[in-house]
PDB file of C-alpha atoms and ligand atoms in Angstrom:
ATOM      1  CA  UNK A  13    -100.825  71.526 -88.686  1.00  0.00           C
ATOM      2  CA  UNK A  14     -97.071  72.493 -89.255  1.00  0.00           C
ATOM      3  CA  UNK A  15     -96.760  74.207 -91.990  1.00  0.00           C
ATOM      4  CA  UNK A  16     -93.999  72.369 -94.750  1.00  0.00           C
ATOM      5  CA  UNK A  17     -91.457  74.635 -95.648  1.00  0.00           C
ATOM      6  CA  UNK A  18     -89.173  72.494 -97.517  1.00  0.00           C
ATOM      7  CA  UNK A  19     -92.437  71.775 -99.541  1.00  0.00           C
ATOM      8  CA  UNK A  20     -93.386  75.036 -99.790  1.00  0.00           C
ATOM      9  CA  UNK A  21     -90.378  76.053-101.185  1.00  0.00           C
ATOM     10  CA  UNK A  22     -90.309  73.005-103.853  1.00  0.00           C
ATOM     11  CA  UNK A  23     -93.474  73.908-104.964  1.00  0.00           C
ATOM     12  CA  UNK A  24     -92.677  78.042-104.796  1.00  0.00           C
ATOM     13  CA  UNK A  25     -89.591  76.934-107.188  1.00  0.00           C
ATOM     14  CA  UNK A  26     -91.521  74.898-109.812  1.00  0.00           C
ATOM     15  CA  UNK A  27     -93.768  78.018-110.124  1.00  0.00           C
ATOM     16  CA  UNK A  28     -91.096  80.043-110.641  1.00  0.00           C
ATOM     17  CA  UNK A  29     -89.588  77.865-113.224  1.00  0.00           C
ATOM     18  CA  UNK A  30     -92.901  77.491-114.704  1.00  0.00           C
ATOM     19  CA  UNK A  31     -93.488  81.522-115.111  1.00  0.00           C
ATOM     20  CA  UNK A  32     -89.810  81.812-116.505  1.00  0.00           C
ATOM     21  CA  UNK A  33     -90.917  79.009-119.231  1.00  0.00           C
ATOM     22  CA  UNK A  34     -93.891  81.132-120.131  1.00  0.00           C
ATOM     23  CA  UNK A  35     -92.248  84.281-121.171  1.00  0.00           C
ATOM     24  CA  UNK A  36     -88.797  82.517-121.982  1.00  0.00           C
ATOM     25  CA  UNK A  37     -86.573  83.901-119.439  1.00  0.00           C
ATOM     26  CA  UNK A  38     -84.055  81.981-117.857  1.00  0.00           C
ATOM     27  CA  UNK A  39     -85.196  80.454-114.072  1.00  0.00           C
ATOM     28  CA  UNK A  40     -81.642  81.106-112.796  1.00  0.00           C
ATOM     29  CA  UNK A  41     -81.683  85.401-113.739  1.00  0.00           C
ATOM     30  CA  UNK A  42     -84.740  84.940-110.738  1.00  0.00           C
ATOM     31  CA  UNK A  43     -83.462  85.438-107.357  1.00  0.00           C
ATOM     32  CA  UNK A  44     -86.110  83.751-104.552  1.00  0.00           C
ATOM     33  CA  UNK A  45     -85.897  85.490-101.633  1.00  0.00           C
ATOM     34  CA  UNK A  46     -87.675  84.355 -98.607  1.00  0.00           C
ATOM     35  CA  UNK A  47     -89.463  86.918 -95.922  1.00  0.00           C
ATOM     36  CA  UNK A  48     -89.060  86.354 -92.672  1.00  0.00           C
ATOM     37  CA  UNK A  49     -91.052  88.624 -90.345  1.00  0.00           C
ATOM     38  CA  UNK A  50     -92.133  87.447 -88.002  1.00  0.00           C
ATOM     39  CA  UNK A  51     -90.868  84.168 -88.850  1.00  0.00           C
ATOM     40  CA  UNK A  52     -88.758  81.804 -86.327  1.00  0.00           C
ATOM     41  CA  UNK A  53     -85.704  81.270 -86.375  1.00  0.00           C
ATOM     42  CA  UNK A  54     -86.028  77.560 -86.313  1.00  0.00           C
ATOM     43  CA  UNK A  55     -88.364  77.943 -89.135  1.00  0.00           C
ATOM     44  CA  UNK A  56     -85.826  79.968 -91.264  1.00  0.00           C
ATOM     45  CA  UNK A  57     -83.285  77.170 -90.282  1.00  0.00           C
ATOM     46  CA  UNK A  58     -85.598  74.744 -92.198  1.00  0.00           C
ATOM     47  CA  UNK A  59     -85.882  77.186 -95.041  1.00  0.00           C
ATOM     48  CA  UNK A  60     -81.712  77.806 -94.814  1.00  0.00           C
ATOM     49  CA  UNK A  61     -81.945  73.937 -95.080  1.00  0.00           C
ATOM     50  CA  UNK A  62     -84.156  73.813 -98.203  1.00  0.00           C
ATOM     51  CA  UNK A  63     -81.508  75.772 -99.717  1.00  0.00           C
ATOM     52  CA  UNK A  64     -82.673  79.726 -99.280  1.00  0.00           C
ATOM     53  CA  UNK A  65     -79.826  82.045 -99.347  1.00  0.00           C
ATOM     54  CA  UNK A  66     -81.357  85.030 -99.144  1.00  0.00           C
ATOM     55  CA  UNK A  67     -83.671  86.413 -96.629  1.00  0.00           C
ATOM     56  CA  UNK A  68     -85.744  89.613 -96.318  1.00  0.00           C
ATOM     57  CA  UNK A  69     -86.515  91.607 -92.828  1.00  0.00           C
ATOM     58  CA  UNK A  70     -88.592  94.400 -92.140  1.00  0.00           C
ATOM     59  CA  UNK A  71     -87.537  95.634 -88.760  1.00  0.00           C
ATOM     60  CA  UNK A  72     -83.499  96.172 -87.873  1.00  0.00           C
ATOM     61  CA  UNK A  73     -84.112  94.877 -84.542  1.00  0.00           C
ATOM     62  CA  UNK A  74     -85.996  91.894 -85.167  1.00  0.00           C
ATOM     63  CA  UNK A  75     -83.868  90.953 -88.026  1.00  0.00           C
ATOM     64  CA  UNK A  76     -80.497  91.787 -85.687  1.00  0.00           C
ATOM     65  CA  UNK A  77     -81.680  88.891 -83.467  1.00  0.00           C
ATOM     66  CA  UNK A  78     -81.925  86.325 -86.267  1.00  0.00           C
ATOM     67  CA  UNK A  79     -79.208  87.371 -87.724  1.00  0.00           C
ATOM     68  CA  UNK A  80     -77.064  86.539 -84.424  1.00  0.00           C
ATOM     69  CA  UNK A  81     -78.953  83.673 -83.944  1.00  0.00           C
ATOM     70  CA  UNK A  82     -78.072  82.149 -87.645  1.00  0.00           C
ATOM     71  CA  UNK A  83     -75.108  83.357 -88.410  1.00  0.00           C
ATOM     72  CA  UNK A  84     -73.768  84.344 -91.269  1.00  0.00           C
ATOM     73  CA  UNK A  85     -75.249  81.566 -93.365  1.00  0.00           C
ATOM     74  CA  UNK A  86     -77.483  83.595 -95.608  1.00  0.00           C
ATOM     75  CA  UNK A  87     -77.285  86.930 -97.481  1.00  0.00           C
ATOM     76  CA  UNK A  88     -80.003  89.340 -95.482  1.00  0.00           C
ATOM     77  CA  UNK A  89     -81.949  92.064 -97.368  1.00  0.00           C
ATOM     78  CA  UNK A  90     -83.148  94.994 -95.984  1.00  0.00           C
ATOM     79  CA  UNK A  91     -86.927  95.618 -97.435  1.00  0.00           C
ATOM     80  CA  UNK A  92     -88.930  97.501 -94.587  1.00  0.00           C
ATOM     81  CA  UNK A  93     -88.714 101.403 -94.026  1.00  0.00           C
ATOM     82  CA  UNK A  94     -85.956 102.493 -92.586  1.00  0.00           C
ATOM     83  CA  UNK A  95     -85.252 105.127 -90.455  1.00  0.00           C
ATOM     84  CA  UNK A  96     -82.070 107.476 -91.164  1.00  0.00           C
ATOM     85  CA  UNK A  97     -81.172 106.765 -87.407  1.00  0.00           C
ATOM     86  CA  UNK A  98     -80.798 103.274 -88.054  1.00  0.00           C
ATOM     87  CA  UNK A  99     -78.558 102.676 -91.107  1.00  0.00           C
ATOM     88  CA  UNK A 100     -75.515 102.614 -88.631  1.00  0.00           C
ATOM     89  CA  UNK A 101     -77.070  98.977 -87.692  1.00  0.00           C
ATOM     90  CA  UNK A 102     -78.494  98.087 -91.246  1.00  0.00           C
ATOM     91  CA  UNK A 103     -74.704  98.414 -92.921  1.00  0.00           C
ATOM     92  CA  UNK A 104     -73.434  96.023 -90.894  1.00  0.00           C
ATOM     93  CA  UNK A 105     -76.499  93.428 -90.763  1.00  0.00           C
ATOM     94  CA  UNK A 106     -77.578  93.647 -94.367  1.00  0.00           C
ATOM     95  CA  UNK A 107     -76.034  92.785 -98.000  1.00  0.00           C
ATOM     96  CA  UNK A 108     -78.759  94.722 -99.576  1.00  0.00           C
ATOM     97  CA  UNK A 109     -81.535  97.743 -98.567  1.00  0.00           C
ATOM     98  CA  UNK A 110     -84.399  97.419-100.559  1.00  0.00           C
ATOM     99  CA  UNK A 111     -85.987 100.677 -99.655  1.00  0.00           C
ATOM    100  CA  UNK A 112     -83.866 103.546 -99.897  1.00  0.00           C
ATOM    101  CA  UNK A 113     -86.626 106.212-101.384  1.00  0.00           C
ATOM    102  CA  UNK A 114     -84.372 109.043-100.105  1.00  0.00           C
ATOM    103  CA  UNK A 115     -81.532 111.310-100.153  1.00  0.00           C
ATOM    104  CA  UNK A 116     -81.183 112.188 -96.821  1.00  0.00           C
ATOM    105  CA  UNK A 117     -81.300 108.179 -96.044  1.00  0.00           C
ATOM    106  CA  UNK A 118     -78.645 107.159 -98.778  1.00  0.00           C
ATOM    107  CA  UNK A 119     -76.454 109.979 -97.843  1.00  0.00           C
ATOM    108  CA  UNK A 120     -76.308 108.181 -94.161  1.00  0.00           C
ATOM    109  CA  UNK A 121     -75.951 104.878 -95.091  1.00  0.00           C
ATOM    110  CA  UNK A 122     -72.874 105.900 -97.199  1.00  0.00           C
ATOM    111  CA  UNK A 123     -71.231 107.427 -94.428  1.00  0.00           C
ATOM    112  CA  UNK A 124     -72.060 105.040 -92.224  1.00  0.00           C
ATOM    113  CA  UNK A 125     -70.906 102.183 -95.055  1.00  0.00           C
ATOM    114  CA  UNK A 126     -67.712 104.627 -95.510  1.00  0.00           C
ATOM    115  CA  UNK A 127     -67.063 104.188 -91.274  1.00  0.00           C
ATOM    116  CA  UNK A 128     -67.560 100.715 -91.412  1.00  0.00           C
ATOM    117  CA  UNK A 129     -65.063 100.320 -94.256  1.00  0.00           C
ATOM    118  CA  UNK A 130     -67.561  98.520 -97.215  1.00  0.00           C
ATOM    119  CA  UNK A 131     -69.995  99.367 -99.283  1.00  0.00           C
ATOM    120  CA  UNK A 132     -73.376  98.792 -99.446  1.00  0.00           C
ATOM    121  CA  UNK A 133     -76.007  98.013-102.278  1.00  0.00           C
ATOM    122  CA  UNK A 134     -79.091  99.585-102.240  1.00  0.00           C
ATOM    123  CA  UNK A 135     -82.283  99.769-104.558  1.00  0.00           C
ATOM    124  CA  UNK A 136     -84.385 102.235-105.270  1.00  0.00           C
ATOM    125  CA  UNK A 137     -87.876 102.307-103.359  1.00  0.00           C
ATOM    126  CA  UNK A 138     -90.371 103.300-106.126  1.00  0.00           C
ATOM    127  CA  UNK A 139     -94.386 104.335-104.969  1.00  0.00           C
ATOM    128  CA  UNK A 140     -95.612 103.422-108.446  1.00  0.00           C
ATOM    129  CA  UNK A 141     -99.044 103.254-107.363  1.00  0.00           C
ATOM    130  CA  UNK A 142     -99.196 106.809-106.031  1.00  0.00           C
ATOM    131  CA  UNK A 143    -100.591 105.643-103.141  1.00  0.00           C
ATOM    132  CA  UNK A 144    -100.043 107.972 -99.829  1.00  0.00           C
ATOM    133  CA  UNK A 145    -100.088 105.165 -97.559  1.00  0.00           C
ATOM    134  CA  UNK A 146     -96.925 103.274 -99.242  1.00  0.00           C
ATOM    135  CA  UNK A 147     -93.516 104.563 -99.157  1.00  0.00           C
ATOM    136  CA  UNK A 148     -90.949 104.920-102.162  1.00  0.00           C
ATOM    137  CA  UNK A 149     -89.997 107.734-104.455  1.00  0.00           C
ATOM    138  CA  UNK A 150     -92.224 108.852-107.303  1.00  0.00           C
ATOM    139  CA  UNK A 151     -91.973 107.186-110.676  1.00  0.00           C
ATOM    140  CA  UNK A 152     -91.054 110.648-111.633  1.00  0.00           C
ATOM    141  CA  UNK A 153     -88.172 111.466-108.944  1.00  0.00           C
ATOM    142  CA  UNK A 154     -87.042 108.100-109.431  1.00  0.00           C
ATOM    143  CA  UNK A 155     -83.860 109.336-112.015  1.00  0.00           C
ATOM    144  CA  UNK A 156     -83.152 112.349-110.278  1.00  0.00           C
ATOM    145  CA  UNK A 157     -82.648 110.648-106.875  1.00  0.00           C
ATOM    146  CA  UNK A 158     -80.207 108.182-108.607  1.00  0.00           C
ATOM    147  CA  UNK A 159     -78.428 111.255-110.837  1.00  0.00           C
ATOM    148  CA  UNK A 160     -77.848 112.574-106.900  1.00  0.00           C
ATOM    149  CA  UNK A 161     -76.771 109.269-105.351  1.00  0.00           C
ATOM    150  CA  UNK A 162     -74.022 108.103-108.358  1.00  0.00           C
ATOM    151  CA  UNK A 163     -71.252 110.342-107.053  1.00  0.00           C
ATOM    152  CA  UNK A 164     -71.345 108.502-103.464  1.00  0.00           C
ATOM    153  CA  UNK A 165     -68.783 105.959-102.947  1.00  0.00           C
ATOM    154  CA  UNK A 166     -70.005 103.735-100.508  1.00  0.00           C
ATOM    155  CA  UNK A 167     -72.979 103.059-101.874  1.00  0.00           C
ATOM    156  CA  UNK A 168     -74.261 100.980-105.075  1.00  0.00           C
ATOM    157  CA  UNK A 169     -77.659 101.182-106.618  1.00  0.00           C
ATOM    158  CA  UNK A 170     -78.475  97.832-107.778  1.00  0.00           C
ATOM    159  CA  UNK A 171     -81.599  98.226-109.175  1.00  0.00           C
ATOM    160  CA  UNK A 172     -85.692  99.204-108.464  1.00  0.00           C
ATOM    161  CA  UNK A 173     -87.719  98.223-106.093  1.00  0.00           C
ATOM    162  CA  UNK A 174     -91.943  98.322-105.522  1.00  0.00           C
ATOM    163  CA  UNK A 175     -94.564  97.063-103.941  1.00  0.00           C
ATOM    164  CA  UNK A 176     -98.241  96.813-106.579  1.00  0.00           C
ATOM    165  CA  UNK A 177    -101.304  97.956-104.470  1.00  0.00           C
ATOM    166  CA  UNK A 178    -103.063  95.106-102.353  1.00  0.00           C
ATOM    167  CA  UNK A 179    -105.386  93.163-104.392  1.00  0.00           C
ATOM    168  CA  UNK A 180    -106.044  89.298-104.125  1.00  0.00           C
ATOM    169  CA  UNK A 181    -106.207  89.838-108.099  1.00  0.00           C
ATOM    170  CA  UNK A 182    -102.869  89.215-109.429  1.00  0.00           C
ATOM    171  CA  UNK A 183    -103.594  91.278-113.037  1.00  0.00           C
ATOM    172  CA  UNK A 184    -104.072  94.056-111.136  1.00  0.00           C
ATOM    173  CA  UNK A 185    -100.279  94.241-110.447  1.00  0.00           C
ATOM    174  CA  UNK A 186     -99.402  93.928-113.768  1.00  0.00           C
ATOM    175  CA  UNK A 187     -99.253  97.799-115.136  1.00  0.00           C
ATOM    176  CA  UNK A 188     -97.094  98.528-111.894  1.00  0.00           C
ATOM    177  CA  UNK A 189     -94.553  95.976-112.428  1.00  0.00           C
ATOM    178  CA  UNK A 190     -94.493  97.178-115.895  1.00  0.00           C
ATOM    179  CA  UNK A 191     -93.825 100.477-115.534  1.00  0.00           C
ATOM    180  CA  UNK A 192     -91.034  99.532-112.863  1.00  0.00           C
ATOM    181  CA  UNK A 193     -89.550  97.660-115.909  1.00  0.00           C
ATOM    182  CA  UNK A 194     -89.632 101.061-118.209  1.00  0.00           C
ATOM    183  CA  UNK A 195     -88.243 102.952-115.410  1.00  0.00           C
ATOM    184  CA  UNK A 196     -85.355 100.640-115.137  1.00  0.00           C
ATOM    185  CA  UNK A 197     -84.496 100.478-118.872  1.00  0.00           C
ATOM    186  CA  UNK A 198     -85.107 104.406-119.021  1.00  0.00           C
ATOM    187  CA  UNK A 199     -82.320 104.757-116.507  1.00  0.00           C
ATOM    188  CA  UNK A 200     -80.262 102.129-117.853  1.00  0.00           C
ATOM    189  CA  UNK A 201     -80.110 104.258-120.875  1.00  0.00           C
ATOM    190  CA  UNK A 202     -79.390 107.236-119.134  1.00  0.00           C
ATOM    191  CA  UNK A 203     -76.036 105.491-118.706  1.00  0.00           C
ATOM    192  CA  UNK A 204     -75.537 107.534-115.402  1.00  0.00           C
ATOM    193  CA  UNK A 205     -71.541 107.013-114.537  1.00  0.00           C
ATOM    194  CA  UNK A 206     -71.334 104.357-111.306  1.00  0.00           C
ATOM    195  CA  UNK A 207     -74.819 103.835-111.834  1.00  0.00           C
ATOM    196  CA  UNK A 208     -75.609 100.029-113.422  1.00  0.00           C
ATOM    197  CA  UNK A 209     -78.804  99.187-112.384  1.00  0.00           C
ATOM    198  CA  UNK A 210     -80.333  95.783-113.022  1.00  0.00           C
ATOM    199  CA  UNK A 211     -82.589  94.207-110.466  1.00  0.00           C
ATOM    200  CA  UNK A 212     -86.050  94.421-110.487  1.00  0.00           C
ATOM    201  CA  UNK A 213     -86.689  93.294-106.810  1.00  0.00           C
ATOM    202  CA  UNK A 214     -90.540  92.946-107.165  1.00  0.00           C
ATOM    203  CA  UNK A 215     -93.612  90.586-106.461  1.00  0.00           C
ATOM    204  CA  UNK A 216     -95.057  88.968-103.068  1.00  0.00           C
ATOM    205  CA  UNK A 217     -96.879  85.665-102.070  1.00  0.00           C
ATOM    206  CA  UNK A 218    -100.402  86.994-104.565  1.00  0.00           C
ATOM    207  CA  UNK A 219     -98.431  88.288-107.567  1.00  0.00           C
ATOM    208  CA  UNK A 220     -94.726  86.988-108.055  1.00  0.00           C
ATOM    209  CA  UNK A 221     -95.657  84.945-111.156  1.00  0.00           C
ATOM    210  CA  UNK A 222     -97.287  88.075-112.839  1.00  0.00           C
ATOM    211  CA  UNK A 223     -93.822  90.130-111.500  1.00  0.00           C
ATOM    212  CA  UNK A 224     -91.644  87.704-113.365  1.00  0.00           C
ATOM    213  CA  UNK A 225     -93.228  87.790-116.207  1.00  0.00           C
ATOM    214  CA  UNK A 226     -92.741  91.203-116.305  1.00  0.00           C
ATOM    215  CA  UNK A 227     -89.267  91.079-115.483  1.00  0.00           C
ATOM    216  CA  UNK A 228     -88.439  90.142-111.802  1.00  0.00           C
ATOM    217  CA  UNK A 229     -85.322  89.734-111.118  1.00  0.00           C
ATOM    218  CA  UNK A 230     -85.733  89.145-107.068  1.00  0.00           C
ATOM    219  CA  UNK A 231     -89.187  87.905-105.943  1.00  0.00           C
ATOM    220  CA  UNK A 232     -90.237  88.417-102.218  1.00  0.00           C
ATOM    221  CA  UNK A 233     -91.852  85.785-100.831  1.00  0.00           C
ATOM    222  CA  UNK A 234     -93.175  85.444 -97.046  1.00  0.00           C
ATOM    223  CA  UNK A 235     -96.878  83.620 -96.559  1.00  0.00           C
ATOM    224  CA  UNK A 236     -96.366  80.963 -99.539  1.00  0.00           C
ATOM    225  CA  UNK A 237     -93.206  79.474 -98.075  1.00  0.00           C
ATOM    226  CA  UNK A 238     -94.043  80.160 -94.248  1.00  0.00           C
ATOM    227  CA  UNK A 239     -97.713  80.022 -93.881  1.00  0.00           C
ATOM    228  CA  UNK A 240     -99.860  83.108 -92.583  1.00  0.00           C
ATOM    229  CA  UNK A 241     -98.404  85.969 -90.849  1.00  0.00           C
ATOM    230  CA  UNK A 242     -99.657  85.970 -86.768  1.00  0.00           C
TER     231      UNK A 242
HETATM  232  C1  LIG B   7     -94.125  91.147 -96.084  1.00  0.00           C
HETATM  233  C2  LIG B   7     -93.459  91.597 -97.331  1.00  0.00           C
HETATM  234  C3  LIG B   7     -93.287  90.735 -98.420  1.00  0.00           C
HETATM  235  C4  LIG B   7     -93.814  89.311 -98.468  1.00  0.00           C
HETATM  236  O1  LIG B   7     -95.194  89.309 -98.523  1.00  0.00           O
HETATM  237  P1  LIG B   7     -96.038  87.923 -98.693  1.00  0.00           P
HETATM  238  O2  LIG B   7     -97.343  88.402 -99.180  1.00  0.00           O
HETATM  239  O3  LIG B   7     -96.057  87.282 -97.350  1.00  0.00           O
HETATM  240  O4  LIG B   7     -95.309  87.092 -99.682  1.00  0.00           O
HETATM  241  C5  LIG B   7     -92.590  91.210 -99.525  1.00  0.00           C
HETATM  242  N1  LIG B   7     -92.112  92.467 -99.555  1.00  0.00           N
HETATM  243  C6  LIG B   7     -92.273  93.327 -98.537  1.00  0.00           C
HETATM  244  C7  LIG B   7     -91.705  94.706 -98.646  1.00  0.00           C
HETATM  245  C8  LIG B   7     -92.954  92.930 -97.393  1.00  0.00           C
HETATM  246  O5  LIG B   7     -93.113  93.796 -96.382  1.00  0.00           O
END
């Protein structure tokens, strides 16, 4: 059976509005942001349709096609790994990079923002869970990274950025969206100048609701609007 996107969406929205309602935030400070590996793009046309804006890609290559394919009709977020080699491409495809977990990478996409005569927002890819598998900077790094990146011009950090360990148990995500939410304030009051970091770009298909309510500002959202992943 086709899967419904529209529907999928409606329903991913009333959620969202529902979550909001629960810890009395505002529905509109909560960014939906649909993830499209993988995806079509005939089926992101449906989801441009149903009134997605923003879009998140893993790969530069795959998301260079759909983004010549679509146009410009969407803002496109960077959230996969990302090579240094290939932030020449990613500055001029992307409004956002999700995963920047390193100097050496946000040193290259400001000169390569700086060439291209813009600049570029970024977040901050934080490893919360300690994991070794996932990528991102420590929870402990995290400040020091972002006291090295403020003097760069061509770059903005936007905000934080994680991924909670896999688990079909929502709860489970909790502590690691919370301490993403400390880590944020904690820099905010460092009051770093050029630095003004706000989003809290956090929360997949299993755990968005538990990610708002502890402070999402951009939720990342692939299987529940799409269907399973090939
Ligand atoms: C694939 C992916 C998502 C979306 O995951 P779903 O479980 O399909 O919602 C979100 N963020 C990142 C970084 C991803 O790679």
């Amino acid at each position: 059976m086709e899967t419904d996107i529209a529907a999928n969406i409606i329903k991913i929205r009333q959620r969202i509005a529902a979550a909001a309602v629960r810890c009395g935030r505002d529905a509109h400070s909560i960014k939906l942001m649909a993830v499209t590996k993988t995806v079509s793009p005939e089926h992101i046309s449906q989801a441009i349709n149903a009134g997605i804006t923003m879009f998140g890609e893993n790969y530069v290559q795959e998301a260079k096609e759909k983004i010549t394919a679509l146009g410009k009709q969407a803002k496109w977020h960077m959230i996969g790994h990302l090579q240094n080699n290939k932030a020449k491409y990613a500055v001029n495809l992307f409004d956002y990079v999700h995963s920047v977990d390193r100097n050496d990478l946000a040193q290259e996409i400001d000169k390569r923002a700086r060439l291209a005569g813009h600049k570029m927002n970024i977040l901050i890819e934080v490893n919360v869970s300690g994991e070794r598998t996932k990528s991102g900077v420590s929870a402990n790094d995290a400040l020091d990274l972002i006291k090295r990146l403020a003097p760069l011009e061509n770059i903005s950090v936007r905000g934080l950025m994680t991924m909670a360990p896999y688990s079909d148990n929502p709860e489970i995500s909790r502590p690691y969206f919370s301490v993403l939410r400390n880590l944020r304030n904690a820099i905010s009051r460092e009051q770093i100048p050029g630095i003004q970091i706000e989003e809290l770009s956090m929360g997949m298909t299993d755990d968005f609701e538990v990610a708002i309510e502890e402070g999402a500002t951009i939720v990342r959202i692939g299987r529940a609007i799409f269907g399973q992943r090939k």
